[in-house]
PDB file of C-alpha atoms and ligand atoms in Angstrom:
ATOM      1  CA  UNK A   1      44.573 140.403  83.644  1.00  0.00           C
ATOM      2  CA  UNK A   2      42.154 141.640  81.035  1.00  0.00           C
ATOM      3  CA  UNK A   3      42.650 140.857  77.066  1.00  0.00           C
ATOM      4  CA  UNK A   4      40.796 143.621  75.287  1.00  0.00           C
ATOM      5  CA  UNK A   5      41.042 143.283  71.403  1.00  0.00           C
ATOM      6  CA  UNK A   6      41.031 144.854  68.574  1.00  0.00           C
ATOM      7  CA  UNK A   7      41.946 148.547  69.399  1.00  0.00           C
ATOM      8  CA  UNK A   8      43.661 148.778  66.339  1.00  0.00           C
ATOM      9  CA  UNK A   9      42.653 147.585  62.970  1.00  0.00           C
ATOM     10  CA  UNK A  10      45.130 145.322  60.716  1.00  0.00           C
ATOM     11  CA  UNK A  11      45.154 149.014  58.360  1.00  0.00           C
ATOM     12  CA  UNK A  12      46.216 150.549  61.565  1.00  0.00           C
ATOM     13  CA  UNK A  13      49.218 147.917  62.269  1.00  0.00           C
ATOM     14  CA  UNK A  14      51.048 148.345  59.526  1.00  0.00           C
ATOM     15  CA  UNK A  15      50.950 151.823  59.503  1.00  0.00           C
ATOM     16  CA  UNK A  16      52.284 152.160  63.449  1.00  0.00           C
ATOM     17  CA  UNK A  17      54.787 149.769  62.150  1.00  0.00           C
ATOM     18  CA  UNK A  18      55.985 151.800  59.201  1.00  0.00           C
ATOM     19  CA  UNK A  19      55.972 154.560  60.847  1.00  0.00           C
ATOM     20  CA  UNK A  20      58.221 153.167  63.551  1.00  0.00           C
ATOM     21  CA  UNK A  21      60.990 152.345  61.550  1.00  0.00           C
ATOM     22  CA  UNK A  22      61.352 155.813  60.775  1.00  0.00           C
ATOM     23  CA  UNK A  23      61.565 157.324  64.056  1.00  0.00           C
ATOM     24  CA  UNK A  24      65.372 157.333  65.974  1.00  0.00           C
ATOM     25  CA  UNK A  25      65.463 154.011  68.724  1.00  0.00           C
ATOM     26  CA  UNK A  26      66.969 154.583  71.431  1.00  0.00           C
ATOM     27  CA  UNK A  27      68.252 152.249  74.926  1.00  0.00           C
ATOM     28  CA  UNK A  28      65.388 151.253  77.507  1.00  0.00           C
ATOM     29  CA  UNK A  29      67.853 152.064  79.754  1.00  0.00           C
ATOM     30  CA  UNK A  30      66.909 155.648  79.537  1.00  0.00           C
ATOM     31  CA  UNK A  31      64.076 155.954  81.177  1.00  0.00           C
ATOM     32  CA  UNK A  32      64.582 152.904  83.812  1.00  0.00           C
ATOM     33  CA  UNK A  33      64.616 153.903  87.324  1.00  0.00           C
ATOM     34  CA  UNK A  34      66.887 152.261  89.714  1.00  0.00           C
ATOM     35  CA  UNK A  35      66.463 148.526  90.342  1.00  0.00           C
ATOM     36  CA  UNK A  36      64.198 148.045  87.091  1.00  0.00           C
ATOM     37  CA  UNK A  37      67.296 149.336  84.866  1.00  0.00           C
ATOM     38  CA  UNK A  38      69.430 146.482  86.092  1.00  0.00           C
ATOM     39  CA  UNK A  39      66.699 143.942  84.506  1.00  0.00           C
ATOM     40  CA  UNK A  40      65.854 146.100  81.491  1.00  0.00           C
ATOM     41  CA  UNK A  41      67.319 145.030  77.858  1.00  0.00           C
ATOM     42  CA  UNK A  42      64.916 146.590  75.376  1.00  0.00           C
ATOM     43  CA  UNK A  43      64.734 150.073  72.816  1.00  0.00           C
ATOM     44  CA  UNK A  44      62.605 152.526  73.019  1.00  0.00           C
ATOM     45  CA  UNK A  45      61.000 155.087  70.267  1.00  0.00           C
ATOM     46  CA  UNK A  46      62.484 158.917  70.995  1.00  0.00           C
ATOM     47  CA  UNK A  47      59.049 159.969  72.947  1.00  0.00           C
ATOM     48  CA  UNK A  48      60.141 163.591  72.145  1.00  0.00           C
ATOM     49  CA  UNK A  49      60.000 162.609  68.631  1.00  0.00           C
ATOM     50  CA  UNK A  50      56.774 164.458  66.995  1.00  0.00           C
ATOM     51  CA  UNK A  51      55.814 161.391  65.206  1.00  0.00           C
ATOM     52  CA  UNK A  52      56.258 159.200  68.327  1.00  0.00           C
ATOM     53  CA  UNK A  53      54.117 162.072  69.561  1.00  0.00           C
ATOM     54  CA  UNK A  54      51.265 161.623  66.970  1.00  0.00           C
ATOM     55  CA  UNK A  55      51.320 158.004  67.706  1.00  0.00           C
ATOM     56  CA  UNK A  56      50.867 158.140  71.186  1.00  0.00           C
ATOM     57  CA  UNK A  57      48.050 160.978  70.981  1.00  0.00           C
ATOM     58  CA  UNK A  58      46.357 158.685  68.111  1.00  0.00           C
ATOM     59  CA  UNK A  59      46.547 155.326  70.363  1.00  0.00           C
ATOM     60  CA  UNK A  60      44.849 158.025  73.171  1.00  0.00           C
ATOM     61  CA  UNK A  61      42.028 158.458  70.826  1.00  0.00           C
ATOM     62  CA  UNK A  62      41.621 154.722  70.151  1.00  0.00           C
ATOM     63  CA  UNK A  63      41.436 153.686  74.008  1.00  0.00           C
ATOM     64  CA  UNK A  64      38.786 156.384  74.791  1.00  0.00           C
ATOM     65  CA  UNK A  65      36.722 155.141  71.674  1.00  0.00           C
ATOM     66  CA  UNK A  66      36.790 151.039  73.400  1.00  0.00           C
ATOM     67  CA  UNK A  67      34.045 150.701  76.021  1.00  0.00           C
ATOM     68  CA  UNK A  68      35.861 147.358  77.280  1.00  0.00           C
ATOM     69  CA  UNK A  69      38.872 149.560  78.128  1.00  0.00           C
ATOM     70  CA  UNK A  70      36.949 151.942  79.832  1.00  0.00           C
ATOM     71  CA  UNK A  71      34.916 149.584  82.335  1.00  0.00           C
ATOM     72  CA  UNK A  72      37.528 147.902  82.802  1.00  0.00           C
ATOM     73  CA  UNK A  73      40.187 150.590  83.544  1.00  0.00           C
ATOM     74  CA  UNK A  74      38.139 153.334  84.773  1.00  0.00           C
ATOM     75  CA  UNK A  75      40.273 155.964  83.476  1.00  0.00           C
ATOM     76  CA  UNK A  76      41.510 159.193  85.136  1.00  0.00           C
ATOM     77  CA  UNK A  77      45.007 160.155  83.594  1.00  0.00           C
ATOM     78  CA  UNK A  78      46.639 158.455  81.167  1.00  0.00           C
ATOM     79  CA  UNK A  79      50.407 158.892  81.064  1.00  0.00           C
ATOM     80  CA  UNK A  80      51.002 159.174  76.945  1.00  0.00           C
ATOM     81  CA  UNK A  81      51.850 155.315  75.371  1.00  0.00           C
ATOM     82  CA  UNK A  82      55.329 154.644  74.951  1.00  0.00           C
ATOM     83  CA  UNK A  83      56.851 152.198  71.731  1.00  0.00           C
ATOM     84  CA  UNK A  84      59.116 149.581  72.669  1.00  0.00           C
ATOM     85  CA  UNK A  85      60.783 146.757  70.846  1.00  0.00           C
ATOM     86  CA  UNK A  86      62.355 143.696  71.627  1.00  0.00           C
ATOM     87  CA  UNK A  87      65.308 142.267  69.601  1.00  0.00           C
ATOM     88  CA  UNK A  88      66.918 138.672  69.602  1.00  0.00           C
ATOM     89  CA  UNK A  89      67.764 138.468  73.325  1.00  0.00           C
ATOM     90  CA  UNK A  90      66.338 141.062  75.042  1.00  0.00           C
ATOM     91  CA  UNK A  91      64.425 141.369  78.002  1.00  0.00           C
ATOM     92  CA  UNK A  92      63.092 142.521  80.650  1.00  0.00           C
ATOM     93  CA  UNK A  93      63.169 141.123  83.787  1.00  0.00           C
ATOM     94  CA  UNK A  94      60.717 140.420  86.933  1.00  0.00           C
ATOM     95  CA  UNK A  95      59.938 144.036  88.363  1.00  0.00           C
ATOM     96  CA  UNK A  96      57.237 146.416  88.925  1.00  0.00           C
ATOM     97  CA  UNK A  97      55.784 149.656  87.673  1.00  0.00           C
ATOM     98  CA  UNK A  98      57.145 152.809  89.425  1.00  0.00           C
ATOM     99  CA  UNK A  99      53.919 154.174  91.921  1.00  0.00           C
ATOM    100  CA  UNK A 100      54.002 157.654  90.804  1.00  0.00           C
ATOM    101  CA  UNK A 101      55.196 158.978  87.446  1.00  0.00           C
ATOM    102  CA  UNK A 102      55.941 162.350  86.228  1.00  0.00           C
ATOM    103  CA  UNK A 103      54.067 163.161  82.733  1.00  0.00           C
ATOM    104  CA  UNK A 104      56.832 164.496  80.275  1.00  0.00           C
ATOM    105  CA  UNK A 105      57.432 167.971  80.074  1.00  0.00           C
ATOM    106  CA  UNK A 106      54.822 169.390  82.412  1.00  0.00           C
ATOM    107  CA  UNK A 107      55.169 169.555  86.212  1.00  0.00           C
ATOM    108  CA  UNK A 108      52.408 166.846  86.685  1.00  0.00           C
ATOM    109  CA  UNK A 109      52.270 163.664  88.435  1.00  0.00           C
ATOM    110  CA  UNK A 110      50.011 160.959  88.091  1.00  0.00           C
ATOM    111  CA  UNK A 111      49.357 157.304  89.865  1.00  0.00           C
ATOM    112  CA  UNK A 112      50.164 153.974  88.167  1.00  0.00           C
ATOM    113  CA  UNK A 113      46.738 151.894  88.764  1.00  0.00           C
ATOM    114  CA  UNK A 114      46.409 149.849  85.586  1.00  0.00           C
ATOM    115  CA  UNK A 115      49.190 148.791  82.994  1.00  0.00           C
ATOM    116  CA  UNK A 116      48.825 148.319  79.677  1.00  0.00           C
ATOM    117  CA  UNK A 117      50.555 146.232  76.760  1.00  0.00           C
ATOM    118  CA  UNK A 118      49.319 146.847  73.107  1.00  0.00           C
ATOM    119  CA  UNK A 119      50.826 144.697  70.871  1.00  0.00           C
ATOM    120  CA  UNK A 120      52.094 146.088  67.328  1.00  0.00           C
ATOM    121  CA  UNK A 121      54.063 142.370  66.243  1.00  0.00           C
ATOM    122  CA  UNK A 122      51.959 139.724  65.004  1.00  0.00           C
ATOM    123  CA  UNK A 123      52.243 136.105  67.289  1.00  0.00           C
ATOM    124  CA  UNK A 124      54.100 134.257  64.348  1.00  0.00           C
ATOM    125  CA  UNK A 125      56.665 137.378  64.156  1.00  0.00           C
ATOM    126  CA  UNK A 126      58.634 136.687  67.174  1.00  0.00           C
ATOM    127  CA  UNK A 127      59.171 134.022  69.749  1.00  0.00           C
ATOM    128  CA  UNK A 128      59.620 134.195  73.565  1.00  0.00           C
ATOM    129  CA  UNK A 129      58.715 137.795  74.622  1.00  0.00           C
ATOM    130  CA  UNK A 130      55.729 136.557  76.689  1.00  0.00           C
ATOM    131  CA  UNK A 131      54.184 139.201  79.076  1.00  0.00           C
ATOM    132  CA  UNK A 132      54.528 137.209  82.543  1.00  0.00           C
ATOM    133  CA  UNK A 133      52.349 138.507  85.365  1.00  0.00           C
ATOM    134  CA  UNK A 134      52.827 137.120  88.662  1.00  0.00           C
ATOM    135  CA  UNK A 135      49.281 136.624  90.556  1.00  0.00           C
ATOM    136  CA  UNK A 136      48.011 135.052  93.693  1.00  0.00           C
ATOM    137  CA  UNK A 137      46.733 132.293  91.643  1.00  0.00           C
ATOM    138  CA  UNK A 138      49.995 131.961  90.204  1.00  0.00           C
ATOM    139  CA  UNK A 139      51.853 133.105  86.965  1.00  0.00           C
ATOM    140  CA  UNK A 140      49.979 134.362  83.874  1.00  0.00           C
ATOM    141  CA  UNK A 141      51.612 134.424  80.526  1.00  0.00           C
ATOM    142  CA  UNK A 142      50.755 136.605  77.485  1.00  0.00           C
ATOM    143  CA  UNK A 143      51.410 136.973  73.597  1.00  0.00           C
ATOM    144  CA  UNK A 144      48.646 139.274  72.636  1.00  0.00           C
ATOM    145  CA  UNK A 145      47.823 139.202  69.046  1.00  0.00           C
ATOM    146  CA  UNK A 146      48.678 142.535  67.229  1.00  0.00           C
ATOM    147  CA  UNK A 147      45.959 145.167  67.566  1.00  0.00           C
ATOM    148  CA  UNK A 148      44.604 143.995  71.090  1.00  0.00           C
ATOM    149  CA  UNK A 149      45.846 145.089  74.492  1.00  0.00           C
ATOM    150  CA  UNK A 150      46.006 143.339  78.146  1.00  0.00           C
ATOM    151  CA  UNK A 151      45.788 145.508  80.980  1.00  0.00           C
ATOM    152  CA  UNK A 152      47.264 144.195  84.460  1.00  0.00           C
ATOM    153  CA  UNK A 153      47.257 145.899  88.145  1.00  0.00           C
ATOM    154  CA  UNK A 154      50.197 148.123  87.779  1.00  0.00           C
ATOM    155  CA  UNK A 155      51.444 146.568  91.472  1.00  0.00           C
ATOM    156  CA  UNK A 156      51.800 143.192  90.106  1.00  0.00           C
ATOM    157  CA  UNK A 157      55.431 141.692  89.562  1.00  0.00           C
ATOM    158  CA  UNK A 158      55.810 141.254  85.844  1.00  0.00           C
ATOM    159  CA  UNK A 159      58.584 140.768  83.299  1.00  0.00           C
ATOM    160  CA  UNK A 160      59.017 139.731  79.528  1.00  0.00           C
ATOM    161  CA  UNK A 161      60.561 136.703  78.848  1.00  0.00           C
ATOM    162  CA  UNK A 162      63.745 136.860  76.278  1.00  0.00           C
ATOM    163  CA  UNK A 163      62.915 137.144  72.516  1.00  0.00           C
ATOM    164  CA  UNK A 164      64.511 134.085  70.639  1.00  0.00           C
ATOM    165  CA  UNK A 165      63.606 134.786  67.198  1.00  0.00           C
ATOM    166  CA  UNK A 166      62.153 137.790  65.481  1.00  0.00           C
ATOM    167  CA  UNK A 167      61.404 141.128  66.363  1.00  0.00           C
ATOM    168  CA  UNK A 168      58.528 141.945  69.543  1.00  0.00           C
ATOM    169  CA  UNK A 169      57.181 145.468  68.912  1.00  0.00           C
ATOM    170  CA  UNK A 170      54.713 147.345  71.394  1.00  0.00           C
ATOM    171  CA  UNK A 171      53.107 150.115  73.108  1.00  0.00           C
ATOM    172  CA  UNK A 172      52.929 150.321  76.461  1.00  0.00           C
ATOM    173  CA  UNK A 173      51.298 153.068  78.935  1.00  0.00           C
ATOM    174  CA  UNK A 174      49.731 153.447  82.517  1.00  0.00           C
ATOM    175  CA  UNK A 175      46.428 154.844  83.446  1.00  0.00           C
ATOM    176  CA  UNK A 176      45.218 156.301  86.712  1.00  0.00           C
ATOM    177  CA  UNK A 177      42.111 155.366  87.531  1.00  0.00           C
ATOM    178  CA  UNK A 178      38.903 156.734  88.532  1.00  0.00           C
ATOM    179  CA  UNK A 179      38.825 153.960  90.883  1.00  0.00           C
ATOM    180  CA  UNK A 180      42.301 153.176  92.921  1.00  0.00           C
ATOM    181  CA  UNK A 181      41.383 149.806  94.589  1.00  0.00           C
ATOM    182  CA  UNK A 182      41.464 146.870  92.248  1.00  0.00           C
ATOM    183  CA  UNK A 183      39.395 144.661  93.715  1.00  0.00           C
ATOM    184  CA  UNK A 184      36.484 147.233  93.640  1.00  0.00           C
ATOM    185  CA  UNK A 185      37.442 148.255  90.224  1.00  0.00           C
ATOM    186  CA  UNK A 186      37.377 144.538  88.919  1.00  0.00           C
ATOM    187  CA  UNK A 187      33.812 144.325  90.985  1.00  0.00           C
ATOM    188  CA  UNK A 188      32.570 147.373  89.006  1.00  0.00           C
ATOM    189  CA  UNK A 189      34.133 145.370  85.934  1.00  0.00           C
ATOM    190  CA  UNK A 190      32.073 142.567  86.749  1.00  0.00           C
ATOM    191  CA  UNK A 191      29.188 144.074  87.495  1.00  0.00           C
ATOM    192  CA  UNK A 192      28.945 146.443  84.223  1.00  0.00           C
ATOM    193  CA  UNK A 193      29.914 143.047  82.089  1.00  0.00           C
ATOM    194  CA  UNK A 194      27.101 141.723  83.554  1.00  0.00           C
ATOM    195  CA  UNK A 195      24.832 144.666  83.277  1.00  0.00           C
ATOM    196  CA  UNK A 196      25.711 144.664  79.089  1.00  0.00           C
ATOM    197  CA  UNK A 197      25.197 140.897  78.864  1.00  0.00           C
ATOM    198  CA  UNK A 198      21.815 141.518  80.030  1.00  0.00           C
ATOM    199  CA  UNK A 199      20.605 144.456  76.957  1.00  0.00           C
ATOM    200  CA  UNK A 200      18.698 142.667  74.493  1.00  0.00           C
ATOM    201  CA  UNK A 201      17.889 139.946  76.478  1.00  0.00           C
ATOM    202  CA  UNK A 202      14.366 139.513  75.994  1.00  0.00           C
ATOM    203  CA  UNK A 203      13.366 138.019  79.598  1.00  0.00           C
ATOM    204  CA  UNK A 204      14.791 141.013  80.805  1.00  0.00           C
ATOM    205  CA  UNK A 205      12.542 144.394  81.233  1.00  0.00           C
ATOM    206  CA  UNK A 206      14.052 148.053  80.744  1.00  0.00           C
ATOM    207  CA  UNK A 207      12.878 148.732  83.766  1.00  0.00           C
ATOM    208  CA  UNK A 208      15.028 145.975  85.489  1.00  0.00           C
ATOM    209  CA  UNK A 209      18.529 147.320  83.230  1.00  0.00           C
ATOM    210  CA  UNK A 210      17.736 151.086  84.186  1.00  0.00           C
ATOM    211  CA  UNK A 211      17.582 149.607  87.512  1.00  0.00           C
ATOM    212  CA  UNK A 212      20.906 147.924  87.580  1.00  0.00           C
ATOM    213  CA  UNK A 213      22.191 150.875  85.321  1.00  0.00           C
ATOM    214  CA  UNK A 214      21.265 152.999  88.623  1.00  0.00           C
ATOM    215  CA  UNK A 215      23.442 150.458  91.125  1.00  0.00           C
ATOM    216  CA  UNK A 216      26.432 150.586  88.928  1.00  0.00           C
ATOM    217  CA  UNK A 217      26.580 154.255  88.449  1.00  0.00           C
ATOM    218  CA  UNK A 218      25.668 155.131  92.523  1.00  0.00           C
ATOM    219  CA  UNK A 219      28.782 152.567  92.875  1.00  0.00           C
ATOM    220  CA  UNK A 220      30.726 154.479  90.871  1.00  0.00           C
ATOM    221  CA  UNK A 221      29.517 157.831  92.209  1.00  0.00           C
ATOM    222  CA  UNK A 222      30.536 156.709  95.417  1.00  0.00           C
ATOM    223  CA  UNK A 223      33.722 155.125  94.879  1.00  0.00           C
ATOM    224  CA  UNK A 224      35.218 156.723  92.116  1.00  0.00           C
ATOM    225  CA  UNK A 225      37.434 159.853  93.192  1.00  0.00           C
ATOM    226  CA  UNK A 226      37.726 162.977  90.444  1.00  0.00           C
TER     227      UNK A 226
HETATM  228 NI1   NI B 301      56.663 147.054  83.628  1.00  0.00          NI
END
């Protein structure tokens, strides 16, 4: 799980949020398939609404524009972010991500790699709604502040804990990635982290960065499938 922050300003919050209440809400239900509709208790903006629309294209603009998204993610596809919102009670329970998804209204299918939470709610909003992600190392649990993401493995197990107080508002998407495997994308993660920490770092020569610059991108050019 990778927290990357600040993807939206506090100028941008408020207006996603104001512009939210405006748009027509509608059961999370809807757009559940099978066994993850039996767990889901959440509402969902009308994605054929235009101004959902504008939203999603202007959060599409925002993750392009973050180079810790990027590395991280690797992006392909992205399928266009969806706004959902948590009342008193709701929840959704332990499930995962559907493999393939259809993009709406074109014939297009793309692969769930990485999953993505934005949060639009401040921390002191709302209580319970963590993000829970099940790992090998154990269970990780979430309340990003508003403005910053986490991406997760789209195969993980993962639910959101019941709100008890408040309101929970987010965006949510999933991204295909250049690179399917995650453990060789979070290796390529690693290794470009590393490669950044090293620019400006006066032991280190240009001609030592260009060199490491060359690994990563042969990596990539080997591994990553377009
Ligand atoms: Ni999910």
């Amino acid at each position: 799980m990778i927290l990357i922050p600040g993807i939206l300003s506090r100028e941008d919050i408020a207006s996603f949020r104001a512009r939210l209440q405006a748009v027509p809400w509608q059961d999370g239900r809807r757009t559940a398939l099978g066994m993850s509709a039996e767990v889901k208790r959440n509402q969902q903006a009308d994605a054929g609404h235009p101004e959902v629309q504008a939203l999603a294209n202007t959060l599409l603009a925002r993750f392009g524009e973050t180079p810790l998204l990027v590395s991280a993610a690797l992006p392909q596809r992205i399928f266009p972010p969806c706004f959902n919102r948590y009342g008193v009670g709701e929840t959704y329970g332990l499930h995962v991500d559907g493999a393939i998804m259809r993009i709406p209204a074109t014939s297009e299918v793309m692969r769930s790699d990485v999953s993505l939470t934005l949060a639009l709610s401040d921390q002191d909003a709302y209580e319970g709604g963590e993000l829970v992600i099940a790992t090998e190392f154990g269970e990780q649990r979430v309340r990003p502040n508003a403005g910053d993401a986490v991406i997760y493995p789209s195969g993980s197990l993962h639910r959101v804990t019941p709100v008890t107080r408040g309101e929970r508002l987010a965006a949510i998407c999933w991204i295909q990635s250049l690179v399917a495997d995650t453990q060789l994308r979070q290796t390529l993660f690693a290794l470009d982290q590393s490669i950044q920490g090293l620019v400006g770092n006066e032991g280190v020569s240009r001609q030592q960065l260009d060199g490491l610059h060359h690994v990563y991108h042969n990596l990539i050019r080997q591994f990553a499938s377009v």
